[in-house]
């Protein structure tokens, strides 16, 4: 299948993340996408350059205020003087309009850069630097290009992109995600096909952003298998089985949380369950939010899926026989993530869908 790539993805250099108040080295590195690309190139992949798409494609899933903020956040931070005093060279929020702060009132639009960041960021880990917006835009363009390719008749296409997207909500960013690439691709497919689309998220973490974006939308089925947030894992507040959608989206969201330490058996059972659910829901196209951080040895999750497990997941998703855009999400073990993606794509192609 074609592999969509943009050089611009490396422009986002967060230089770490602020976690429990400490500046840590961080894990969402430019080398991630480069390693995956190298592995796929060595395997003979057909590479396609991501094409630029208009803002309207992002507005299907994001609030204009978030897009405007992200586009100007770095310049705003530079102008604020916070780089010189106290010496912070990335955008980091300072306080948040927490419901407990507001007592039911609407928050004012703050003027201080650190407070403005808190209006749009829901965590302190997702830093913004000079190239963040361009890279996030490139990742969305890659996902949209993958959607274009399958709409043009390719059975499947893979977007080799970063920063990831599935934690970004309609109006907020977090979890190392700025724009929700998979949701943007799903909305494009939905708009073009006028038929239900499914998103199956196999990243180790709950796809809370995608869930939130489509929570009241029955036109996009959202399913996620992930480590149980109740066992102490990001995103902590969401990702439980009882979250099934609301309004016209009632029944169109499915969460399958797994115990830490879960291996191929339980994980593949959940992937199979989500695939069957998407089929039963009448999905006409599929977006796979492909995080490979559920693999054994990944530093960011306690799931223990093997490379063979990823290959079988690829087969299981390929057996659906749907036009499929596969969009890269997490995966932080630089030595393993290329081969894990390759296994998944090979499994998908083995299933005969391509
Ligand atoms: C797309 C994706 O996989 N996002 C992962 C977001 C979850 N990150 C949670 C990080 C929790 C703290 N990690 C400790 C390592 C410190 N650098
Ligand atoms: Zn993840």
mmCIF file of C-alpha atoms and ligand atoms in Angstrom:
data_model
loop_
_atom_site.group_PDB
_atom_site.id
_atom_site.type_symbol
_atom_site.label_atom_id
_atom_site.label_comp_id
_atom_site.label_asym_id
_atom_site.label_seq_id
_atom_site.Cartn_x
_atom_site.Cartn_y
_atom_site.Cartn_z
ATOM 1 C CA UNK A 1 0.000 0.000 0.000
ATOM 2 C CA UNK A 2 1.210 3.577 -0.487
ATOM 3 C CA UNK A 3 3.074 5.184 2.402
ATOM 4 C CA UNK A 4 2.323 8.890 2.796
ATOM 5 C CA UNK A 5 5.214 11.003 4.026
ATOM 6 C CA UNK A 6 6.053 14.644 4.667
ATOM 7 C CA UNK A 7 9.485 16.028 5.561
ATOM 8 C CA UNK A 8 7.671 18.703 7.561
ATOM 9 C CA UNK A 9 6.790 16.211 10.300
ATOM 10 C CA UNK A 10 10.278 16.604 11.786
ATOM 11 C CA UNK A 11 9.788 20.322 12.454
ATOM 12 C CA UNK A 12 8.032 19.583 15.752
ATOM 13 C CA UNK A 13 10.819 19.270 18.322
ATOM 14 C CA UNK A 14 9.169 19.387 21.745
ATOM 15 C CA UNK A 15 12.532 18.980 23.547
ATOM 16 C CA UNK A 16 10.890 16.981 26.327
ATOM 17 C CA UNK A 17 7.694 17.139 28.288
ATOM 18 C CA UNK A 18 6.715 18.554 31.636
ATOM 19 C CA UNK A 19 5.436 15.615 33.634
ATOM 20 C CA UNK A 20 4.391 15.916 37.311
ATOM 21 C CA UNK A 21 6.069 19.320 37.219
ATOM 22 C CA UNK A 22 9.432 17.935 36.085
ATOM 23 C CA UNK A 23 10.992 18.584 32.683
ATOM 24 C CA UNK A 24 11.624 15.030 31.416
ATOM 25 C CA UNK A 25 13.380 13.962 28.200
ATOM 26 C CA UNK A 26 10.118 13.117 26.458
ATOM 27 C CA UNK A 27 9.324 10.332 24.060
ATOM 28 C CA UNK A 28 7.504 11.764 21.039
ATOM 29 C CA UNK A 29 10.672 12.394 18.987
ATOM 30 C CA UNK A 30 11.251 13.254 15.301
ATOM 31 C CA UNK A 31 13.264 10.013 15.033
ATOM 32 C CA UNK A 32 10.051 8.010 15.500
ATOM 33 C CA UNK A 33 8.622 8.719 12.063
ATOM 34 C CA UNK A 34 12.075 8.531 10.490
ATOM 35 C CA UNK A 35 12.661 5.037 11.892
ATOM 36 C CA UNK A 36 9.310 3.819 10.617
ATOM 37 C CA UNK A 37 9.961 5.350 7.210
ATOM 38 C CA UNK A 38 13.416 3.704 6.984
ATOM 39 C CA UNK A 39 11.996 0.267 7.784
ATOM 40 C CA UNK A 40 9.213 0.624 5.235
ATOM 41 C CA UNK A 41 11.609 1.910 2.562
ATOM 42 C CA UNK A 42 13.930 -1.044 3.118
ATOM 43 C CA UNK A 43 10.899 -3.294 2.660
ATOM 44 C CA UNK A 44 10.254 -1.659 -0.729
ATOM 45 C CA UNK A 45 7.361 0.619 0.163
ATOM 46 C CA UNK A 46 5.864 2.942 -2.423
ATOM 47 C CA UNK A 47 6.166 6.462 -1.005
ATOM 48 C CA UNK A 48 3.747 9.300 -1.727
ATOM 49 C CA UNK A 49 4.274 12.924 -0.688
ATOM 50 C CA UNK A 50 1.536 14.396 1.526
ATOM 51 C CA UNK A 51 -0.420 17.101 -0.266
ATOM 52 C CA UNK A 52 -1.636 20.295 1.375
ATOM 53 C CA UNK A 53 -5.309 20.467 2.274
ATOM 54 C CA UNK A 54 -7.434 23.486 3.162
ATOM 55 C CA UNK A 55 -8.365 24.556 6.689
ATOM 56 C CA UNK A 56 -11.936 23.427 5.979
ATOM 57 C CA UNK A 57 -10.786 19.793 6.232
ATOM 58 C CA UNK A 58 -9.640 20.473 9.818
ATOM 59 C CA UNK A 59 -12.785 22.422 10.704
ATOM 60 C CA UNK A 60 -14.883 19.265 10.276
ATOM 61 C CA UNK A 61 -13.498 18.110 13.624
ATOM 62 C CA UNK A 62 -11.802 21.116 15.274
ATOM 63 C CA UNK A 63 -12.989 24.380 16.727
ATOM 64 C CA UNK A 64 -11.623 27.386 14.793
ATOM 65 C CA UNK A 65 -10.359 28.872 18.073
ATOM 66 C CA UNK A 66 -8.042 25.870 18.593
ATOM 67 C CA UNK A 67 -6.663 26.151 15.048
ATOM 68 C CA UNK A 68 -6.076 29.892 15.450
ATOM 69 C CA UNK A 69 -4.403 29.379 18.795
ATOM 70 C CA UNK A 70 -2.079 26.594 17.600
ATOM 71 C CA UNK A 71 -1.125 28.544 14.459
ATOM 72 C CA UNK A 72 0.070 31.499 16.529
ATOM 73 C CA UNK A 73 1.029 29.975 19.882
ATOM 74 C CA UNK A 74 4.780 29.985 19.321
ATOM 75 C CA UNK A 75 4.964 33.590 18.103
ATOM 76 C CA UNK A 76 2.756 34.646 20.995
ATOM 77 C CA UNK A 77 5.120 32.903 23.434
ATOM 78 C CA UNK A 78 8.148 34.624 21.870
ATOM 79 C CA UNK A 79 6.462 38.013 22.151
ATOM 80 C CA UNK A 80 5.577 37.354 25.799
ATOM 81 C CA UNK A 81 9.224 37.426 26.888
ATOM 82 C CA UNK A 82 8.861 34.142 28.810
ATOM 83 C CA UNK A 83 11.823 32.706 26.876
ATOM 84 C CA UNK A 84 14.120 35.249 28.505
ATOM 85 C CA UNK A 85 12.430 35.443 31.895
ATOM 86 C CA UNK A 86 11.995 32.879 33.463
ATOM 87 C CA UNK A 87 13.721 31.088 30.571
ATOM 88 C CA UNK A 88 11.107 28.702 29.144
ATOM 89 C CA UNK A 89 11.694 28.082 25.425
ATOM 90 C CA UNK A 90 8.548 26.051 24.795
ATOM 91 C CA UNK A 91 4.873 26.892 25.270
ATOM 92 C CA UNK A 92 3.787 25.389 28.610
ATOM 93 C CA UNK A 93 0.460 26.160 30.316
ATOM 94 C CA UNK A 94 0.476 27.867 33.672
ATOM 95 C CA UNK A 95 -3.110 27.497 34.884
ATOM 96 C CA UNK A 96 -6.259 25.884 33.557
ATOM 97 C CA UNK A 97 -9.912 27.035 33.530
ATOM 98 C CA UNK A 98 -10.841 24.077 35.720
ATOM 99 C CA UNK A 99 -14.584 23.745 36.495
ATOM 100 C CA UNK A 100 -13.697 24.044 40.166
ATOM 101 C CA UNK A 101 -12.135 27.444 39.508
ATOM 102 C CA UNK A 102 -14.967 28.894 37.456
ATOM 103 C CA UNK A 103 -17.971 28.271 39.702
ATOM 104 C CA UNK A 104 -20.154 28.040 36.610
ATOM 105 C CA UNK A 105 -18.923 31.267 34.996
ATOM 106 C CA UNK A 106 -17.490 31.478 31.483
ATOM 107 C CA UNK A 107 -13.721 32.004 31.582
ATOM 108 C CA UNK A 108 -12.478 35.310 30.197
ATOM 109 C CA UNK A 109 -10.096 35.183 27.246
ATOM 110 C CA UNK A 110 -6.803 35.648 29.095
ATOM 111 C CA UNK A 111 -4.099 37.971 27.805
ATOM 112 C CA UNK A 112 -1.028 36.286 29.396
ATOM 113 C CA UNK A 113 0.587 33.640 27.156
ATOM 114 C CA UNK A 114 0.888 31.036 29.936
ATOM 115 C CA UNK A 115 -2.793 31.378 30.781
ATOM 116 C CA UNK A 116 -3.861 31.322 27.117
ATOM 117 C CA UNK A 117 -2.051 28.001 26.760
ATOM 118 C CA UNK A 118 -4.173 26.627 29.606
ATOM 119 C CA UNK A 119 -7.341 27.495 27.733
ATOM 120 C CA UNK A 120 -6.403 25.045 24.949
ATOM 121 C CA UNK A 121 -4.017 22.517 26.546
ATOM 122 C CA UNK A 122 -5.379 19.961 28.977
ATOM 123 C CA UNK A 123 -1.975 18.754 30.168
ATOM 124 C CA UNK A 124 1.569 20.056 30.662
ATOM 125 C CA UNK A 125 3.240 17.329 28.562
ATOM 126 C CA UNK A 126 2.452 18.583 25.077
ATOM 127 C CA UNK A 127 4.878 21.410 24.428
ATOM 128 C CA UNK A 128 4.835 23.808 21.487
ATOM 129 C CA UNK A 129 7.966 25.072 19.748
ATOM 130 C CA UNK A 130 8.774 26.932 16.528
ATOM 131 C CA UNK A 131 7.854 24.084 14.123
ATOM 132 C CA UNK A 132 4.979 22.479 16.011
ATOM 133 C CA UNK A 133 2.148 23.980 13.986
ATOM 134 C CA UNK A 134 3.755 23.206 10.634
ATOM 135 C CA UNK A 135 4.438 19.593 11.652
ATOM 136 C CA UNK A 136 0.938 19.096 13.100
ATOM 137 C CA UNK A 137 -0.492 20.498 9.883
ATOM 138 C CA UNK A 138 1.733 18.125 7.867
ATOM 139 C CA UNK A 139 0.525 15.150 9.913
ATOM 140 C CA UNK A 140 -3.098 16.101 9.215
ATOM 141 C CA UNK A 141 -2.220 16.535 5.535
ATOM 142 C CA UNK A 142 -0.664 13.046 5.506
ATOM 143 C CA UNK A 143 -3.831 11.519 7.005
ATOM 144 C CA UNK A 144 -5.977 13.431 4.507
ATOM 145 C CA UNK A 145 -3.756 12.284 1.642
ATOM 146 C CA UNK A 146 -4.196 8.677 2.791
ATOM 147 C CA UNK A 147 -7.968 9.254 2.782
ATOM 148 C CA UNK A 148 -7.729 10.752 -0.738
ATOM 149 C CA UNK A 149 -5.803 7.708 -1.941
ATOM 150 C CA UNK A 150 -8.412 5.238 -0.736
ATOM 151 C CA UNK A 151 -11.203 7.428 -2.126
ATOM 152 C CA UNK A 152 -9.292 7.309 -5.413
ATOM 153 C CA UNK A 153 -9.406 3.530 -5.436
ATOM 154 C CA UNK A 154 -6.409 2.346 -3.411
ATOM 155 C CA UNK A 155 -7.663 -0.420 -1.102
ATOM 156 C CA UNK A 156 -5.534 1.008 1.720
ATOM 157 C CA UNK A 157 -2.959 3.718 2.450
ATOM 158 C CA UNK A 158 -0.681 4.364 5.433
ATOM 159 C CA UNK A 159 0.088 7.850 6.782
ATOM 160 C CA UNK A 160 3.578 7.839 8.323
ATOM 161 C CA UNK A 161 3.040 10.934 10.426
ATOM 162 C CA UNK A 162 3.804 12.702 13.675
ATOM 163 C CA UNK A 163 2.931 14.358 15.978
ATOM 164 C CA UNK A 164 0.184 11.830 16.746
ATOM 165 C CA UNK A 165 -3.445 12.896 17.002
ATOM 166 C CA UNK A 166 -5.875 10.663 18.853
ATOM 167 C CA UNK A 167 -5.753 12.557 22.177
ATOM 168 C CA UNK A 168 -6.642 15.909 20.557
ATOM 169 C CA UNK A 169 -10.284 16.881 21.068
ATOM 170 C CA UNK A 170 -12.446 19.355 19.186
ATOM 171 C CA UNK A 171 -11.117 22.360 21.097
ATOM 172 C CA UNK A 172 -8.155 21.131 23.153
ATOM 173 C CA UNK A 173 -4.767 19.488 22.726
ATOM 174 C CA UNK A 174 -2.848 17.080 24.963
ATOM 175 C CA UNK A 175 -1.202 13.678 25.196
ATOM 176 C CA UNK A 176 1.484 14.759 22.671
ATOM 177 C CA UNK A 177 -1.316 15.398 20.139
ATOM 178 C CA UNK A 178 -2.319 18.748 18.566
ATOM 179 C CA UNK A 179 -4.590 17.940 15.605
ATOM 180 C CA UNK A 180 -6.569 14.704 15.500
ATOM 181 C CA UNK A 181 -5.219 13.227 12.274
ATOM 182 C CA UNK A 182 -7.306 10.043 12.370
ATOM 183 C CA UNK A 183 -10.525 11.958 13.119
ATOM 184 C CA UNK A 184 -9.752 14.404 10.305
ATOM 185 C CA UNK A 185 -9.307 11.470 7.900
ATOM 186 C CA UNK A 186 -12.507 9.814 9.151
ATOM 187 C CA UNK A 187 -14.486 13.022 8.678
ATOM 188 C CA UNK A 188 -13.123 13.380 5.137
ATOM 189 C CA UNK A 189 -14.142 9.803 4.293
ATOM 190 C CA UNK A 190 -17.542 10.323 5.882
ATOM 191 C CA UNK A 191 -18.116 13.524 3.896
ATOM 192 C CA UNK A 192 -17.052 11.934 0.602
ATOM 193 C CA UNK A 193 -18.944 8.665 1.012
ATOM 194 C CA UNK A 194 -22.075 9.856 2.848
ATOM 195 C CA UNK A 195 -21.951 6.513 4.647
ATOM 196 C CA UNK A 196 -20.842 5.398 8.117
ATOM 197 C CA UNK A 197 -17.097 5.240 8.766
ATOM 198 C CA UNK A 198 -15.380 3.353 11.583
ATOM 199 C CA UNK A 199 -12.269 4.339 13.515
ATOM 200 C CA UNK A 200 -10.533 1.432 15.213
ATOM 201 C CA UNK A 201 -7.842 2.636 17.611
ATOM 202 C CA UNK A 202 -5.257 0.057 18.664
ATOM 203 C CA UNK A 203 -2.839 2.504 20.337
ATOM 204 C CA UNK A 204 -2.019 1.437 23.901
ATOM 205 C CA UNK A 205 -3.807 4.523 25.215
ATOM 206 C CA UNK A 206 -7.503 5.325 24.955
ATOM 207 C CA UNK A 207 -8.329 7.464 21.913
ATOM 208 C CA UNK A 208 -10.118 10.035 24.037
ATOM 209 C CA UNK A 209 -9.902 12.822 21.466
ATOM 210 C CA UNK A 210 -11.509 10.783 18.714
ATOM 211 C CA UNK A 211 -14.159 9.552 21.145
ATOM 212 C CA UNK A 212 -14.955 13.110 22.232
ATOM 213 C CA UNK A 213 -15.120 14.482 18.675
ATOM 214 C CA UNK A 214 -17.636 11.881 17.504
ATOM 215 C CA UNK A 215 -19.400 11.170 20.816
ATOM 216 C CA UNK A 216 -22.730 12.501 19.587
ATOM 217 C CA UNK A 217 -22.257 11.475 15.953
ATOM 218 C CA UNK A 218 -23.648 8.144 14.823
ATOM 219 C CA UNK A 219 -21.971 8.585 11.424
ATOM 220 C CA UNK A 220 -18.540 7.714 12.763
ATOM 221 C CA UNK A 221 -18.202 4.570 14.866
ATOM 222 C CA UNK A 222 -15.288 4.906 17.301
ATOM 223 C CA UNK A 223 -13.730 1.867 18.952
ATOM 224 C CA UNK A 224 -10.609 1.713 21.094
ATOM 225 C CA UNK A 225 -8.640 -1.079 22.780
ATOM 226 C CA UNK A 226 -6.202 0.234 25.375
ATOM 227 C CA UNK A 227 -4.702 -0.247 28.798
ATOM 228 C CA UNK A 228 -7.329 0.247 31.514
ATOM 229 C CA UNK A 229 -7.238 3.900 32.612
ATOM 230 C CA UNK A 230 -8.637 2.727 35.937
ATOM 231 C CA UNK A 231 -5.363 0.882 36.532
ATOM 232 C CA UNK A 232 -3.512 4.204 36.575
ATOM 233 C CA UNK A 233 -2.839 4.926 32.911
ATOM 234 C CA UNK A 234 -3.255 7.966 30.662
ATOM 235 C CA UNK A 235 -5.821 9.470 29.959
ATOM 236 C CA UNK A 236 -6.962 8.422 33.473
ATOM 237 C CA UNK A 237 -10.355 10.189 33.406
ATOM 238 C CA UNK A 238 -11.768 8.524 30.283
ATOM 239 C CA UNK A 239 -11.652 5.288 28.331
ATOM 240 C CA UNK A 240 -14.020 3.104 30.340
ATOM 241 C CA UNK A 241 -16.370 0.501 28.879
ATOM 242 C CA UNK A 242 -19.462 2.401 30.049
ATOM 243 C CA UNK A 243 -18.719 5.269 27.597
ATOM 244 C CA UNK A 244 -20.871 4.235 24.645
ATOM 245 C CA UNK A 245 -21.878 7.508 22.957
ATOM 246 C CA UNK A 246 -24.722 10.000 23.418
ATOM 247 C CA UNK A 247 -27.668 11.348 21.456
ATOM 248 C CA UNK A 248 -27.518 10.257 17.831
ATOM 249 C CA UNK A 249 -24.122 8.770 18.693
ATOM 250 C CA UNK A 250 -25.599 6.476 21.370
ATOM 251 C CA UNK A 251 -24.125 3.022 20.856
ATOM 252 C CA UNK A 252 -21.550 4.300 18.364
ATOM 253 C CA UNK A 253 -18.585 4.329 20.774
ATOM 254 C CA UNK A 254 -16.917 1.235 22.130
ATOM 255 C CA UNK A 255 -14.104 1.013 24.689
ATOM 256 C CA UNK A 256 -12.302 -2.217 25.502
ATOM 257 C CA UNK A 257 -9.907 -1.530 28.390
ATOM 258 C CA UNK A 258 -7.347 -4.249 29.140
ATOM 259 C CA UNK A 259 -5.459 -5.070 32.324
ATOM 260 C CA UNK A 260 -1.784 -4.021 32.429
ATOM 261 C CA UNK A 261 0.358 -6.965 31.306
ATOM 262 C CA UNK A 262 -2.199 -8.191 28.773
ATOM 263 C CA UNK A 263 -0.635 -10.165 25.911
ATOM 264 C CA UNK A 264 -1.577 -11.176 22.375
ATOM 265 C CA UNK A 265 -4.581 -13.325 23.366
ATOM 266 C CA UNK A 266 -6.637 -10.679 25.150
ATOM 267 C CA UNK A 267 -5.511 -7.865 22.843
ATOM 268 C CA UNK A 268 -6.343 -9.730 19.626
ATOM 269 C CA UNK A 269 -9.689 -10.795 21.049
ATOM 270 C CA UNK A 270 -10.468 -7.106 21.576
ATOM 271 C CA UNK A 271 -9.259 -6.121 18.083
ATOM 272 C CA UNK A 272 -11.451 -8.876 16.606
ATOM 273 C CA UNK A 273 -14.385 -7.675 18.695
ATOM 274 C CA UNK A 274 -13.967 -4.103 17.404
ATOM 275 C CA UNK A 275 -13.634 -5.297 13.798
ATOM 276 C CA UNK A 276 -16.848 -7.331 14.079
ATOM 277 C CA UNK A 277 -18.577 -4.372 15.708
ATOM 278 C CA UNK A 278 -17.541 -2.061 12.855
ATOM 279 C CA UNK A 279 -18.776 -4.592 10.306
ATOM 280 C CA UNK A 280 -22.111 -5.014 12.106
ATOM 281 C CA UNK A 281 -22.443 -1.223 12.278
ATOM 282 C CA UNK A 282 -22.372 -1.004 8.500
ATOM 283 C CA UNK A 283 -19.074 0.858 8.164
ATOM 284 C CA UNK A 284 -18.285 1.676 4.522
ATOM 285 C CA UNK A 285 -14.684 2.724 5.209
ATOM 286 C CA UNK A 286 -12.164 2.321 8.004
ATOM 287 C CA UNK A 287 -9.552 4.430 9.726
ATOM 288 C CA UNK A 288 -7.035 2.518 11.824
ATOM 289 C CA UNK A 289 -5.398 4.625 14.528
ATOM 290 C CA UNK A 290 -2.216 2.589 14.591
ATOM 291 C CA UNK A 291 -0.268 3.047 17.783
ATOM 292 C CA UNK A 292 2.427 0.439 18.261
ATOM 293 C CA UNK A 293 2.997 1.323 21.912
ATOM 294 C CA UNK A 294 0.952 -1.729 23.012
ATOM 295 C CA UNK A 295 4.027 -3.799 22.126
ATOM 296 C CA UNK A 296 6.007 -5.542 24.843
ATOM 297 C CA UNK A 297 8.974 -3.364 25.760
ATOM 298 C CA UNK A 298 7.425 -0.019 24.879
ATOM 299 C CA UNK A 299 8.433 2.488 27.575
ATOM 300 C CA UNK A 300 5.000 4.162 27.694
ATOM 301 C CA UNK A 301 2.640 1.228 28.227
ATOM 302 C CA UNK A 302 2.419 -2.042 30.156
ATOM 303 C CA UNK A 303 0.693 -4.058 27.430
ATOM 304 C CA UNK A 304 2.765 -6.919 26.050
ATOM 305 C CA UNK A 305 1.733 -7.478 22.431
ATOM 306 C CA UNK A 306 4.253 -9.290 20.187
ATOM 307 C CA UNK A 307 5.209 -8.444 16.593
ATOM 308 C CA UNK A 308 3.219 -11.558 15.532
ATOM 309 C CA UNK A 309 0.266 -10.109 17.437
ATOM 310 C CA UNK A 310 0.491 -6.899 15.410
ATOM 311 C CA UNK A 311 0.681 -8.933 12.213
ATOM 312 C CA UNK A 312 -2.463 -10.840 13.170
ATOM 313 C CA UNK A 313 -4.219 -7.578 14.061
ATOM 314 C CA UNK A 314 -3.330 -6.343 10.570
ATOM 315 C CA UNK A 315 -4.869 -9.481 9.086
ATOM 316 C CA UNK A 316 -7.992 -9.118 11.211
ATOM 317 C CA UNK A 317 -8.508 -5.507 10.082
ATOM 318 C CA UNK A 318 -7.674 -6.371 6.460
ATOM 319 C CA UNK A 319 -10.318 -9.103 6.473
ATOM 320 C CA UNK A 320 -12.978 -6.408 6.790
ATOM 321 C CA UNK A 321 -12.259 -5.645 3.142
ATOM 322 C CA UNK A 322 -12.990 -1.921 3.639
ATOM 323 C CA UNK A 323 -11.256 1.076 2.062
ATOM 324 C CA UNK A 324 -8.793 1.806 4.863
ATOM 325 C CA UNK A 325 -6.626 4.735 5.894
ATOM 326 C CA UNK A 326 -4.057 3.637 8.471
ATOM 327 C CA UNK A 327 -2.791 6.591 10.512
ATOM 328 C CA UNK A 328 0.256 6.460 12.781
ATOM 329 C CA UNK A 329 -0.336 7.248 16.459
ATOM 330 C CA UNK A 330 2.033 6.359 19.331
ATOM 331 C CA UNK A 331 4.902 3.892 19.733
ATOM 332 C CA UNK A 332 8.063 4.965 21.528
ATOM 333 C CA UNK A 333 10.582 2.136 21.337
ATOM 334 C CA UNK A 334 12.814 3.434 18.549
ATOM 335 C CA UNK A 335 14.411 0.047 17.955
ATOM 336 C CA UNK A 336 11.091 -1.749 17.531
ATOM 337 C CA UNK A 337 8.514 0.611 16.118
ATOM 338 C CA UNK A 338 9.518 0.318 12.440
ATOM 339 C CA UNK A 339 9.244 -3.481 12.369
ATOM 340 C CA UNK A 340 5.975 -3.349 14.360
ATOM 341 C CA UNK A 341 4.382 -1.059 11.770
ATOM 342 C CA UNK A 342 5.754 -3.196 8.944
ATOM 343 C CA UNK A 343 4.272 -6.356 10.492
ATOM 344 C CA UNK A 344 0.870 -4.690 10.792
ATOM 345 C CA UNK A 345 0.852 -3.478 7.194
ATOM 346 C CA UNK A 346 2.045 -6.876 5.900
ATOM 347 C CA UNK A 347 -0.676 -8.623 7.880
ATOM 348 C CA UNK A 348 -3.243 -6.239 6.434
ATOM 349 C CA UNK A 349 -2.078 -6.947 2.887
ATOM 350 C CA UNK A 350 -1.950 -10.713 3.508
ATOM 351 C CA UNK A 351 -5.641 -10.633 4.354
ATOM 352 C CA UNK A 352 -6.209 -10.032 0.666
ATOM 353 C CA UNK A 353 -7.738 -6.611 0.900
ATOM 354 C CA UNK A 354 -4.972 -5.107 -1.241
HETATM 355 C C1 LIG B 1 -0.201 9.180 21.189
HETATM 356 C C2 LIG B 1 0.235 8.640 22.502
HETATM 357 O O1 LIG B 1 0.592 7.485 22.601
HETATM 358 N N1 LIG B 1 0.253 9.489 23.523
HETATM 359 C C3 LIG B 1 0.692 9.036 24.764
HETATM 360 C C4 LIG B 1 0.308 10.018 25.781
HETATM 361 C C5 LIG B 1 0.497 9.452 27.128
HETATM 362 N N2 LIG B 1 1.643 9.961 27.750
HETATM 363 C C6 LIG B 1 1.585 9.763 29.135
HETATM 364 C C7 LIG B 1 2.891 10.101 29.716
HETATM 365 C C8 LIG B 1 2.922 9.780 31.151
HETATM 366 C C9 LIG B 1 4.257 10.090 31.702
HETATM 367 N N3 LIG B 1 5.302 9.423 31.016
HETATM 368 C C10 LIG B 1 6.480 9.349 31.778
HETATM 369 C C11 LIG B 1 7.683 9.568 30.907
HETATM 370 C C12 LIG B 1 8.261 10.882 31.160
HETATM 371 N N4 LIG B 1 8.912 11.402 30.001
HETATM 372 ZN ZN1 LIG B 2 -0.315 5.766 22.989
#
